[in-house]
Short mmCIF file of the C-alpha atoms (twelve columns), coordinates in Angstrom:
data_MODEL
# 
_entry.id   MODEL 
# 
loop_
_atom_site.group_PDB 
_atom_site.id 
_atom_site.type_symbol 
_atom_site.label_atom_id 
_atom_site.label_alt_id 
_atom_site.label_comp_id 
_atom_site.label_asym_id 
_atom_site.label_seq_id 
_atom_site.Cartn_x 
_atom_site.Cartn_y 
_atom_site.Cartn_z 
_atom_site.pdbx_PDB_model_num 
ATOM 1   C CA . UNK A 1   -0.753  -4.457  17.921  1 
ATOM 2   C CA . UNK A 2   -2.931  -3.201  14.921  1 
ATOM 3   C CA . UNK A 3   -1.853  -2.194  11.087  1 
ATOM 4   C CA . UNK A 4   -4.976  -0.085  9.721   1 
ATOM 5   C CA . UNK A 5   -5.331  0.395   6.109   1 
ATOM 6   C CA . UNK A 6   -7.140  4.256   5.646   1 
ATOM 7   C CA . UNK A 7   -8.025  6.769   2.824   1 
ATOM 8   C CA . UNK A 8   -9.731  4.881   0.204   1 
ATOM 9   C CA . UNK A 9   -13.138 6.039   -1.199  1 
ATOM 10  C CA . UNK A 10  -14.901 7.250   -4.423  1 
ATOM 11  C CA . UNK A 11  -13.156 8.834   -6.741  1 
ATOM 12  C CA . UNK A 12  -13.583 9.948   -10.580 1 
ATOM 13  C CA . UNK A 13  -11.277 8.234   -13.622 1 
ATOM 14  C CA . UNK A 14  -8.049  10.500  -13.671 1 
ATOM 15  C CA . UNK A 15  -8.316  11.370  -9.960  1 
ATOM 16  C CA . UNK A 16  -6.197  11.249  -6.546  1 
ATOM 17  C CA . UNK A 17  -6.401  9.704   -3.363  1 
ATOM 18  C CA . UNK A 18  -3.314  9.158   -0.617  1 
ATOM 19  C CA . UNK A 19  -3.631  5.419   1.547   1 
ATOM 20  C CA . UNK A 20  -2.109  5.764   4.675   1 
ATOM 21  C CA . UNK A 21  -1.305  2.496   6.349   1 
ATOM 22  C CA . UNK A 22  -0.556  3.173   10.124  1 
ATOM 23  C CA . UNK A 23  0.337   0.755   13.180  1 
ATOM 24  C CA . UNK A 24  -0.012  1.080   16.468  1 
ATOM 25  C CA . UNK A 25  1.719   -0.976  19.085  1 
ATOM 26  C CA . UNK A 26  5.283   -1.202  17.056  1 
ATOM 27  C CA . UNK A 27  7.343   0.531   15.200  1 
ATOM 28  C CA . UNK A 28  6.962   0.416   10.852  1 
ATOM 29  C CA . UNK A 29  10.202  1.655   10.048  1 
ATOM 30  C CA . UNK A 30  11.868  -2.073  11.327  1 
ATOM 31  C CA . UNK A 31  9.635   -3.778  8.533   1 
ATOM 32  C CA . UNK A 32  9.121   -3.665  5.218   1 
ATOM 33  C CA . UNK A 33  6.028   -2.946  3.861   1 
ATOM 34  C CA . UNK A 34  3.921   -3.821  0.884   1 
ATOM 35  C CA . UNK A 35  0.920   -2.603  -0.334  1 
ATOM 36  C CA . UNK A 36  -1.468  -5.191  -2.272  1 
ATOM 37  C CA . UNK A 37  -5.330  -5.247  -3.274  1 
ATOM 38  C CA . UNK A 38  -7.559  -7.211  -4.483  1 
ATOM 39  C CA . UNK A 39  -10.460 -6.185  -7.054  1 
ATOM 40  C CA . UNK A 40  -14.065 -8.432  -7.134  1 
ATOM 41  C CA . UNK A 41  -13.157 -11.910 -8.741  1 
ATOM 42  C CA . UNK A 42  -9.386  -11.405 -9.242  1 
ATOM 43  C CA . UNK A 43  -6.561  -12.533 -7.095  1 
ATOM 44  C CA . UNK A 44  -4.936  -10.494 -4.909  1 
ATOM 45  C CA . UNK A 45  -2.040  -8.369  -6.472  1 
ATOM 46  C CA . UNK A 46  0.737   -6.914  -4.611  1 
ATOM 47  C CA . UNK A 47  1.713   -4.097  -6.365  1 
ATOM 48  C CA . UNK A 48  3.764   -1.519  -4.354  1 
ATOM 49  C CA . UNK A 49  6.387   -2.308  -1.894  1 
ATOM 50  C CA . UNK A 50  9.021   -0.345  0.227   1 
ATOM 51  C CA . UNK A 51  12.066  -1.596  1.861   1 
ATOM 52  C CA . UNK A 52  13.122  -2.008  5.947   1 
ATOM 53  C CA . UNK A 53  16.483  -1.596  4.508   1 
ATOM 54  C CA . UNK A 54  17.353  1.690   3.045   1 
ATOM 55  C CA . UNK A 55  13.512  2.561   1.478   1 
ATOM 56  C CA . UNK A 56  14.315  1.261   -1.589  1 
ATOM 57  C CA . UNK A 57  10.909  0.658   -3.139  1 
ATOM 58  C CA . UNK A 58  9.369   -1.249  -5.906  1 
ATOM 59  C CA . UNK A 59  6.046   -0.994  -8.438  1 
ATOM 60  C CA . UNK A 60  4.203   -3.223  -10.140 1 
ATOM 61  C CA . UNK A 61  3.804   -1.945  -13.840 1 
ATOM 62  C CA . UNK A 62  0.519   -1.946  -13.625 1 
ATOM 63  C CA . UNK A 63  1.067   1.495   -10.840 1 
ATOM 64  C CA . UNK A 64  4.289   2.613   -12.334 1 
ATOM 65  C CA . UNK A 65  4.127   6.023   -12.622 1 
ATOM 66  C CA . UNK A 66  1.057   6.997   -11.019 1 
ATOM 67  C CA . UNK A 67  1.459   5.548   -7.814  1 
ATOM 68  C CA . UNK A 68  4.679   6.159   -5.050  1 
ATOM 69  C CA . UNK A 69  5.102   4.873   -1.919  1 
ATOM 70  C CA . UNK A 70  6.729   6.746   1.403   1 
ATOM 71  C CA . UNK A 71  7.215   6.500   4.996   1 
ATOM 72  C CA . UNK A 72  6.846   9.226   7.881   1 
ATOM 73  C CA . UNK A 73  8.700   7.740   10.579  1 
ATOM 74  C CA . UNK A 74  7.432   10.190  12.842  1 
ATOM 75  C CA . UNK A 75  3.918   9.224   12.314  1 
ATOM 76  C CA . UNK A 76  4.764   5.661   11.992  1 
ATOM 77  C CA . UNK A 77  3.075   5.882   8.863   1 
ATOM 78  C CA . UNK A 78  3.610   4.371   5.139   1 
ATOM 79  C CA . UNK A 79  1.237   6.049   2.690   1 
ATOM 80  C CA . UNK A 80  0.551   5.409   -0.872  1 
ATOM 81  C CA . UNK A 81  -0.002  8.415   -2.979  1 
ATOM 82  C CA . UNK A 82  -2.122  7.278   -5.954  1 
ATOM 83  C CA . UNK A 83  -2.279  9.832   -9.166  1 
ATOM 84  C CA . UNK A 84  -4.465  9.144   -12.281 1 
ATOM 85  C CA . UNK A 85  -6.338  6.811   -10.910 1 
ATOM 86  C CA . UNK A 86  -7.937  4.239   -13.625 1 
ATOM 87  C CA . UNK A 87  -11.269 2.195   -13.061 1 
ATOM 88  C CA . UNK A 88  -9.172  -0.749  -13.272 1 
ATOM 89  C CA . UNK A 89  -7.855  0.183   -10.275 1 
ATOM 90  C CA . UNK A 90  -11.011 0.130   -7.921  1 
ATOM 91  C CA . UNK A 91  -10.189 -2.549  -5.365  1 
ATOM 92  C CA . UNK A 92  -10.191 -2.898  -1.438  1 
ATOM 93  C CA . UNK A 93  -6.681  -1.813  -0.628  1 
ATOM 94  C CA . UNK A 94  -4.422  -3.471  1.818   1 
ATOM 95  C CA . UNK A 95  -1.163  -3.122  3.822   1 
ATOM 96  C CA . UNK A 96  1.399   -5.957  5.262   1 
ATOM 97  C CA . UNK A 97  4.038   -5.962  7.085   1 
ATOM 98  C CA . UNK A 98  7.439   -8.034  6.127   1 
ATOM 99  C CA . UNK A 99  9.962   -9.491  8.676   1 
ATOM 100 C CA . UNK A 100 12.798  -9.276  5.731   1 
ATOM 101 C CA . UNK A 101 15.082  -6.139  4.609   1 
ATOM 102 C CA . UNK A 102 14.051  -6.061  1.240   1 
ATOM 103 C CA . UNK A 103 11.057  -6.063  -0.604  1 
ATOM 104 C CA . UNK A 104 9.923   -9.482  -2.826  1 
ATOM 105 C CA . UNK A 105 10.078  -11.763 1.063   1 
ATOM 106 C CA . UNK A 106 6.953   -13.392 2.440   1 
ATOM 107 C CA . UNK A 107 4.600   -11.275 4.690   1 
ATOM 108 C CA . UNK A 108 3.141   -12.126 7.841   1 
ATOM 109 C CA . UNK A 109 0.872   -9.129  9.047   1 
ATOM 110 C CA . UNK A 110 -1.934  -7.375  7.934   1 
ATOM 111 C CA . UNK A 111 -3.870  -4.797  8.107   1 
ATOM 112 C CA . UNK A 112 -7.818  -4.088  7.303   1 
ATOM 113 C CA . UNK A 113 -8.086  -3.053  3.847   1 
ATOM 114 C CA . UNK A 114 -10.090 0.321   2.315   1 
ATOM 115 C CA . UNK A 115 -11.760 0.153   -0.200  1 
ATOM 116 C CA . UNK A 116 -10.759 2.231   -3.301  1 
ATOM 117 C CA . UNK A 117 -13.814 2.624   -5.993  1 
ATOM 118 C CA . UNK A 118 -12.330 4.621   -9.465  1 
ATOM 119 C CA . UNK A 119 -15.756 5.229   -11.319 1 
ATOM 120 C CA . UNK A 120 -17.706 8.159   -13.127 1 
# 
């Protein structure tokens, strides 16, 4: 059983990168998964989340509008497509899994994080 976190790297202030968060051994779509990170010196922040239930999904404000969340069901992946990225967004990335049908519940699996550097 392994959830692995993929996709992060360098990229300039008003760039793009896609996360994928993929598991191997069972199957995402029964969970709900969040995406959180956690930047040098700050708490971690969970910031993105999508829902076992019907995919309903949910965004921090501090990604509203830049960032969306998905699932491909046939890949068992979630990804997180990131848009105008910001420096205050360079952080090592991570995925979780969630037992519960909707997103705000308690999570008990994770994955390795990538890191995500936003910088000129």
């Amino acid at each position: 059983v392994q959830l692995q976190a993929s996709g992060g790297g360098l990229v300039q202030p008003g760039g793009s990168l896609r996360l994928s968060c993929a598991a191997s051994g069972f199957t995402l779509d029964y969970y709900t998964i969040g995406w959180f990170r956690q930047a040098p010196g700050k708490e971690r922040e969970g910031f993105s989340c999508i829902s076992s239930d019907d995919d309903s999904t949910y965004y921090a404000d501090s990604v509203k509008g830049r960032f969306t969340i998905s699932r491909d069901n046939a890949k068992n992946t979630v990804y997180l497509q990131m848009n105008s990225l910001k420096p205050e967004d360079t952080a090592v990335y991570y995925c979780a899994t969630s037992p519960g049908p909707f997103c705000g519940g308690g999570y008990d699996y994770w994955g390795q994080g990538t890191l995500v550097t936003v910088s000129s």
